[in-house]
Amino acid sequence: MNKKKLSHSSLNSSITSVLAALLCILIGLVVGFLVLLAINPAHAWGDGFVRILKGGFHDAPYGVGKELANAAPLIMTGLSVAFAFKTGLFNIGAAGQYTLGAYGALYCAIMLKLPWFVCLIAATILGGIWGAIPGFFKAYFNINEVITSIMFNWIGLYLVNELIYQNGTGPMYDVRNTRTMNLSKNADYAQSIIPDFGLNKLFQTNSTTIAIFLAAAVAVLIWVVLNKTTFGYELKAVGLNKSAARYAGINEKKNIILSMAIAGALAGFGAGLYYLSNVSQWNPLNSTSLPTMGFNGISVALLASSNPIGTIFSAIFISHISVGGSFLSTKYYPTEISDLISGIIIYLCAFSMLFRGKIHALLFKNADKTNVNAEPAAPAKSATEKEGK
């Protein structure tokens, strides 16, 4: 009976979470449409809102392939932030971890000419190391991980830029194009590019690989780890209450470091998926801005309510809106409109608890009353009572 009640309650909670996220999306889209109307009412619908709604389908199949290529690293950075959230930590350092992961992947590809899966492992390890450092300071010195993560974002960015650029003489740096070597233009790097298994031909792109499937598989794996393993239970227990976890015999310091290391590894893996798919090359001269993928991961995690499976869908949605914004005619609207819509949606996610409460009250109020007012089942008669009769 208790198991049925728990499963019923869990189902209700899942439904309200999904509906709350959809409500956030709907309000964000409405506000975005109002902004389009305010800028240029004559073209707000056909040349504005419809293109954003269509996303990559506006220029299919190329646009859809572009969506998938951008969604893969977004899933990973979203997982990075969501994993830390689930264990009671706020990993705002995904951008720095992503940066170190990019360097690990590109160094192994360009300098060592290693296979793509080895390059991905290198990206994961470097991202994990960069994430473990704030975890170490949190565990042993109780320094807030937000502060150290932000600092290590910038340290990582400038370090990687210097290692790649080296005053324009770095062996990984293409002086003519002011970025790292283009993996697809040199046959020596062919083994370092993630295979596409015909996806590039299908979507008429050069960067749609199996990265999206790898990211989705990792998301499922993280869900299993968090919800079906003792290790995941320990990580969440430390996040909920360090003192109680310590009393139960859990090493809270080790688990804090491991949690941040795994979060960093996920972000680093995402960078590997992005750059080894040849979506873009690293530009070390762009040293004043951190990779947006790291911060967009926060948006993905919030929209998914930190659910690992939910990050797959929220990342695809964020990618869909962003690609749709890139198809806006600059004659009428700035392409940043899509970022505005995403920002509004994420801002509304901060009120998701309020929305969930209201939705739950509307949908399940009568069911809750029924459960509360239901008469308790009569206790079973004992064997002695039956004999007495």
Coordinates of C-alpha atoms in Angstrom, one line a residue:
M1 CA 0.0 0.0 0.0
N2 CA 2.8 2.4 1.0
K3 CA 4.7 1.6 -2.2
K4 CA 1.6 2.4 -4.3
K5 CA 1.2 5.7 -2.5
L6 CA 4.8 6.6 -3.0
S7 CA 4.7 5.7 -6.7
H8 CA 1.5 7.7 -7.1
S9 CA 3.0 10.7 -5.4
S10 CA 6.2 10.4 -7.5
L11 CA 4.1 10.3 -10.7
N12 CA 2.1 13.4 -9.6
S13 CA 5.4 15.2 -8.8
S14 CA 6.8 14.3 -12.3
I15 CA 3.7 15.5 -14.0
T16 CA 3.6 18.8 -12.1
S17 CA 7.3 19.4 -12.8
V18 CA 6.8 18.9 -16.6
L19 CA 3.8 21.1 -16.7
A20 CA 5.6 23.8 -14.7
A21 CA 8.5 23.7 -17.2
L22 CA 6.0 23.9 -20.1
L23 CA 4.3 26.9 -18.5
C24 CA 7.7 28.7 -18.1
I25 CA 8.4 28.0 -21.8
L26 CA 4.9 29.3 -22.9
I27 CA 5.3 32.5 -20.9
G28 CA 8.8 33.0 -22.3
L29 CA 7.6 32.6 -25.9
V30 CA 4.7 35.0 -25.3
V31 CA 7.0 37.7 -23.9
G32 CA 9.4 37.1 -26.8
F33 CA 6.5 37.6 -29.3
L34 CA 5.6 40.9 -27.5
V35 CA 9.2 42.1 -27.8
L36 CA 9.1 41.3 -31.5
L37 CA 5.9 43.3 -31.8
A38 CA 7.4 46.2 -30.0
I39 CA 10.5 46.2 -32.3
N40 CA 8.8 45.7 -35.7
P41 CA 5.1 44.8 -35.6
A42 CA 4.7 44.3 -39.3
H43 CA 7.2 41.4 -39.4
A44 CA 6.7 40.0 -35.9
W45 CA 4.8 36.9 -36.9
G46 CA 6.2 35.6 -40.2
D47 CA 9.7 36.8 -40.2
G48 CA 10.1 36.7 -36.4
F49 CA 8.1 34.4 -34.1
V50 CA 7.5 31.7 -36.7
R51 CA 11.2 31.4 -37.5
I52 CA 12.0 31.1 -33.8
L53 CA 9.3 28.4 -33.3
K54 CA 10.6 26.5 -36.4
G55 CA 14.2 26.5 -35.2
G56 CA 16.4 24.4 -37.3
F57 CA 13.4 23.2 -39.3
H58 CA 13.3 26.6 -41.0
D59 CA 16.3 25.5 -43.0
A60 CA 16.0 21.7 -42.9
P61 CA 17.8 19.4 -43.0
Y62 CA 20.9 21.6 -42.4
G63 CA 19.3 23.5 -39.5
V64 CA 18.3 20.3 -37.8
G65 CA 21.8 19.0 -38.0
K66 CA 23.1 22.2 -36.6
E67 CA 20.6 21.9 -33.7
L68 CA 21.8 18.4 -32.9
A69 CA 25.5 19.4 -33.1
N70 CA 24.9 22.2 -30.6
A71 CA 22.6 20.2 -28.3
A72 CA 25.3 17.5 -27.6
P73 CA 27.6 19.8 -25.5
L74 CA 24.6 21.5 -24.0
I75 CA 23.4 18.2 -22.6
M76 CA 26.8 17.6 -21.0
T77 CA 27.2 21.1 -19.5
G78 CA 23.6 20.8 -18.3
L79 CA 24.4 17.4 -16.7
S80 CA 27.5 19.0 -15.1
V81 CA 25.4 21.6 -13.4
A82 CA 22.5 19.3 -12.6
F83 CA 24.8 16.6 -11.1
A84 CA 26.3 19.2 -8.7
F85 CA 22.8 20.5 -7.9
K86 CA 21.7 17.0 -7.0
T87 CA 24.6 16.6 -4.6
G88 CA 24.0 20.0 -2.9
L89 CA 26.7 22.0 -4.8
F90 CA 26.4 24.8 -7.3
N91 CA 28.9 24.2 -10.1
I92 CA 29.2 27.6 -11.8
G93 CA 32.6 26.6 -13.1
A94 CA 31.3 24.5 -16.0
A95 CA 32.7 27.1 -18.4
G96 CA 36.2 26.7 -17.1
Q97 CA 36.0 22.9 -17.0
Y98 CA 34.6 23.0 -20.6
T99 CA 37.6 25.1 -21.6
L100 CA 40.2 22.7 -20.1
G101 CA 38.3 19.8 -21.8
A102 CA 38.5 21.6 -25.1
Y103 CA 42.3 21.9 -24.7
G104 CA 42.7 18.3 -23.8
A105 CA 40.7 17.1 -26.8
L106 CA 42.4 19.5 -29.3
Y107 CA 45.9 18.8 -28.0
C108 CA 45.4 15.0 -28.3
A109 CA 43.9 15.5 -31.8
I110 CA 46.3 18.0 -33.3
M111 CA 49.6 17.3 -31.5
L112 CA 49.3 13.6 -30.8
K113 CA 46.9 12.6 -33.6
L114 CA 45.2 10.1 -31.3
P115 CA 41.8 8.4 -32.0
W116 CA 38.7 10.4 -31.2
F117 CA 37.7 8.2 -28.2
V118 CA 41.1 8.8 -26.6
C119 CA 40.8 12.5 -27.2
L120 CA 37.4 12.4 -25.4
I121 CA 38.9 10.6 -22.5
A122 CA 41.6 13.3 -22.2
A123 CA 39.0 16.0 -22.3
T124 CA 37.1 14.3 -19.6
I125 CA 40.1 13.9 -17.4
L126 CA 41.2 17.5 -17.7
G127 CA 37.7 18.7 -17.0
G128 CA 37.5 16.5 -14.0
I129 CA 40.8 17.7 -12.6
W130 CA 39.6 21.4 -13.0
G131 CA 36.3 20.6 -11.3
A132 CA 38.0 18.7 -8.4
I133 CA 40.1 21.7 -7.3
P134 CA 37.0 23.8 -6.1
G135 CA 35.7 20.6 -4.6
F136 CA 38.9 20.2 -2.6
F137 CA 38.7 23.7 -1.3
K138 CA 35.1 23.2 -0.4
A139 CA 35.8 19.9 1.4
Y140 CA 38.9 20.8 3.4
F141 CA 38.6 24.6 3.8
N142 CA 34.8 25.2 3.5
I143 CA 35.4 27.8 0.8
N144 CA 32.3 28.4 -1.2
E145 CA 32.5 26.4 -4.5
V146 CA 30.8 29.3 -6.4
I147 CA 33.7 31.7 -5.6
T148 CA 36.5 29.2 -6.5
S149 CA 34.6 28.0 -9.6
I150 CA 34.3 31.6 -10.9
M151 CA 38.0 32.2 -10.3
F152 CA 39.0 29.0 -12.0
N153 CA 36.9 29.8 -15.0
W154 CA 39.1 32.8 -15.8
I155 CA 42.3 31.0 -14.8
G156 CA 41.4 28.2 -17.1
L157 CA 40.5 30.5 -20.0
Y158 CA 43.7 32.5 -20.0
L159 CA 45.9 29.4 -19.3
V160 CA 44.4 27.6 -22.4
N161 CA 44.7 30.7 -24.6
E162 CA 48.3 31.1 -23.7
L163 CA 49.1 27.4 -24.2
I164 CA 47.5 27.5 -27.7
Y165 CA 48.5 30.9 -28.9
Q166 CA 52.1 31.3 -27.6
N167 CA 52.5 34.7 -29.2
G168 CA 51.2 33.3 -32.5
T169 CA 53.9 30.6 -32.7
G170 CA 52.0 27.8 -31.0
P171 CA 52.1 24.5 -33.0
M172 CA 48.3 24.1 -32.5
Y173 CA 47.6 27.7 -33.7
D174 CA 46.7 28.6 -37.3
V175 CA 48.0 32.2 -37.7
R176 CA 46.2 32.8 -40.9
N177 CA 42.7 31.9 -39.5
T178 CA 43.5 33.1 -35.9
R179 CA 42.3 29.8 -34.4
T180 CA 43.3 26.2 -33.8
M181 CA 44.0 23.9 -36.8
N182 CA 40.9 22.8 -38.7
L183 CA 40.5 19.1 -38.1
S184 CA 38.5 18.5 -41.2
K185 CA 41.0 20.1 -43.6
N186 CA 43.8 17.7 -42.8
A187 CA 43.7 14.0 -43.5
D188 CA 46.2 13.5 -40.6
Y189 CA 43.5 14.4 -38.1
A190 CA 40.8 12.1 -39.6
Q191 CA 41.0 9.5 -36.9
S192 CA 40.4 12.3 -34.2
I193 CA 37.0 13.4 -35.6
I194 CA 34.0 11.7 -34.0
P195 CA 32.4 9.4 -36.7
D196 CA 29.1 10.5 -38.2
F197 CA 27.8 7.2 -39.6
G198 CA 26.1 9.0 -42.5
L199 CA 24.6 11.8 -40.4
N200 CA 26.5 14.5 -42.2
K201 CA 25.1 13.3 -45.5
L202 CA 21.6 13.1 -44.0
F203 CA 21.7 16.6 -42.6
Q204 CA 24.0 18.1 -45.3
T205 CA 26.4 19.4 -42.7
N206 CA 30.1 18.8 -41.7
S207 CA 29.6 18.6 -38.0
T208 CA 26.6 16.3 -37.2
T209 CA 28.2 13.2 -35.6
I210 CA 27.1 10.6 -33.1
A211 CA 28.0 13.1 -30.4
I212 CA 24.3 13.6 -29.6
F213 CA 23.8 9.9 -29.0
L214 CA 26.9 9.7 -26.8
A215 CA 25.6 12.7 -24.7
A216 CA 22.2 11.0 -24.3
A217 CA 23.8 7.8 -23.2
V218 CA 25.8 9.6 -20.6
A219 CA 22.6 11.3 -19.4
V220 CA 21.0 7.9 -18.9
L221 CA 24.1 6.6 -17.1
I222 CA 24.1 9.6 -14.7
W223 CA 20.4 9.0 -13.9
V224 CA 21.2 5.4 -13.1
V225 CA 24.2 6.3 -10.9
L226 CA 22.2 8.9 -8.9
N227 CA 19.0 6.9 -8.5
K228 CA 20.0 3.2 -8.6
T229 CA 23.4 3.0 -6.9
T230 CA 24.8 3.2 -3.4
F231 CA 27.4 5.7 -4.6
G232 CA 24.7 8.0 -5.9
Y233 CA 22.8 7.7 -2.7
E234 CA 25.9 8.7 -0.7
L235 CA 26.6 11.7 -2.9
K236 CA 23.0 13.0 -2.5
A237 CA 23.1 12.3 1.3
V238 CA 26.2 14.5 1.7
G239 CA 24.5 17.2 -0.3
L240 CA 21.3 17.1 1.8
N241 CA 23.1 17.0 5.2
K242 CA 26.8 16.6 5.7
S243 CA 26.6 16.0 9.4
A244 CA 24.0 13.3 9.1
A245 CA 26.0 11.7 6.3
R246 CA 29.1 11.7 8.5
Y247 CA 27.2 10.2 11.4
A248 CA 26.0 7.4 9.0
G249 CA 29.7 6.6 8.2
I250 CA 29.9 8.4 4.8
N251 CA 33.1 10.2 4.0
E252 CA 31.7 13.7 3.2
K253 CA 35.0 15.2 2.1
K254 CA 35.7 12.5 -0.4
N255 CA 32.2 12.7 -1.8
I256 CA 32.3 16.5 -2.2
I257 CA 35.5 16.3 -4.2
L258 CA 34.2 13.4 -6.3
S259 CA 31.0 15.2 -7.0
M260 CA 32.8 18.3 -8.3
A261 CA 35.3 16.1 -10.2
I262 CA 32.4 14.2 -11.9
A263 CA 30.7 17.5 -12.7
G264 CA 33.9 18.8 -14.2
A265 CA 34.4 15.6 -16.2
L266 CA 31.0 15.9 -17.7
A267 CA 31.6 19.5 -18.9
G268 CA 35.0 18.5 -20.3
F269 CA 33.4 15.6 -22.1
G270 CA 30.9 18.1 -23.6
A271 CA 33.8 20.2 -25.0
G272 CA 35.3 17.1 -26.5
L273 CA 32.0 16.3 -28.3
Y274 CA 31.8 19.8 -29.6
Y275 CA 35.3 20.4 -31.0
L276 CA 35.9 16.8 -32.1
S277 CA 32.7 17.0 -34.2
N278 CA 34.4 20.0 -35.9
V279 CA 31.5 22.3 -35.1
S280 CA 34.1 25.1 -34.5
Q281 CA 37.7 25.8 -33.7
W282 CA 39.1 27.4 -30.6
N283 CA 40.0 31.1 -31.0
P284 CA 42.5 32.0 -28.3
L285 CA 42.4 35.7 -29.2
N286 CA 38.8 35.9 -28.0
S287 CA 40.2 36.0 -24.4
T288 CA 37.6 38.3 -22.8
S289 CA 34.6 35.9 -22.9
L290 CA 34.1 32.5 -21.5
P291 CA 32.5 29.7 -23.6
T292 CA 28.7 30.3 -23.5
M293 CA 28.1 26.5 -23.4
G294 CA 29.2 26.5 -19.8
F295 CA 26.7 29.1 -18.7
N296 CA 23.9 27.8 -20.9
G297 CA 24.3 24.5 -19.0
I298 CA 22.9 26.3 -16.0
S299 CA 19.8 27.1 -18.1
V300 CA 19.5 23.5 -19.2
A301 CA 19.8 22.2 -15.7
L302 CA 17.2 24.7 -14.3
L303 CA 14.7 24.0 -17.0
A304 CA 15.1 20.2 -16.5
S305 CA 14.8 20.6 -12.7
S306 CA 18.2 18.9 -12.4
N307 CA 16.8 15.7 -13.8
P308 CA 19.5 13.9 -15.9
I309 CA 17.0 12.6 -18.4
G310 CA 15.2 16.0 -18.5
T311 CA 18.5 17.7 -19.6
I312 CA 18.3 15.9 -22.9
F313 CA 15.0 17.5 -23.8
S314 CA 15.8 20.9 -22.3
A315 CA 19.2 21.1 -24.1
I316 CA 17.5 20.3 -27.4
F317 CA 14.9 22.9 -26.7
I318 CA 17.5 25.6 -25.9
S319 CA 19.4 24.6 -29.0
H320 CA 16.2 24.8 -31.1
I321 CA 15.4 28.3 -29.9
S322 CA 19.0 29.5 -30.4
V323 CA 19.2 28.1 -33.9
G324 CA 15.8 29.6 -34.7
G325 CA 17.1 33.0 -33.6
S326 CA 20.1 32.7 -35.9
F327 CA 17.7 32.5 -38.8
L328 CA 16.0 35.8 -38.0
S329 CA 16.5 38.5 -40.6
T330 CA 18.9 41.0 -39.3
K331 CA 17.1 43.6 -41.4
Y332 CA 14.2 43.4 -38.9
Y333 CA 15.5 41.9 -35.7
P334 CA 18.7 41.3 -33.7
T335 CA 19.5 37.6 -33.5
E336 CA 19.8 38.0 -29.7
I337 CA 16.0 37.8 -29.4
S338 CA 16.4 34.0 -29.0
D339 CA 18.8 34.6 -26.0
L340 CA 16.2 37.0 -24.6
I341 CA 13.5 34.3 -24.8
S342 CA 15.8 31.7 -23.2
G343 CA 16.7 34.1 -20.5
I344 CA 13.1 34.8 -19.6
I345 CA 12.3 31.1 -19.5
I346 CA 15.2 30.5 -17.2
Y347 CA 14.3 33.4 -15.0
L348 CA 10.8 31.9 -14.7
C349 CA 12.3 28.6 -13.8
A350 CA 13.3 30.3 -10.5
F351 CA 9.5 30.4 -9.8
S352 CA 9.0 26.8 -10.8
M353 CA 8.3 25.8 -7.2
L354 CA 5.4 28.3 -7.1
F355 CA 4.1 27.0 -10.4
R356 CA 4.4 23.4 -9.3
G357 CA 2.4 24.2 -6.2
K358 CA -0.4 25.9 -8.1
I359 CA -0.5 23.2 -10.8
H360 CA -0.6 20.4 -8.1
A361 CA -3.4 22.2 -6.3
L362 CA -5.4 22.5 -9.5
L363 CA -4.9 19.0 -10.8
F364 CA -4.6 16.8 -7.7
K365 CA -6.6 18.6 -5.1
N366 CA -9.6 16.3 -5.3
A367 CA -7.4 13.2 -5.4
D368 CA -5.5 14.4 -2.2
K369 CA -8.9 15.0 -0.4
T370 CA -10.0 11.5 -1.4
N371 CA -6.8 10.0 0.0
V372 CA -7.1 12.0 3.2
N373 CA -10.8 11.3 3.8
A374 CA -10.7 7.7 2.9
E375 CA -11.5 5.4 5.8
P376 CA -8.6 3.2 6.9
A377 CA -8.8 -0.4 6.0
A378 CA -10.1 -2.7 8.8
P379 CA -7.3 -4.6 10.6
A380 CA -7.0 -8.2 9.8
K381 CA -8.4 -10.5 12.5
S382 CA -5.9 -12.6 14.4
A383 CA -6.1 -16.4 14.6
T384 CA -7.2 -16.3 18.3
E385 CA -10.1 -14.0 17.4
K386 CA -11.2 -16.4 14.7
E387 CA -11.0 -19.4 17.1
G388 CA -13.0 -17.5 19.7
K389 CA -15.8 -17.1 17.2

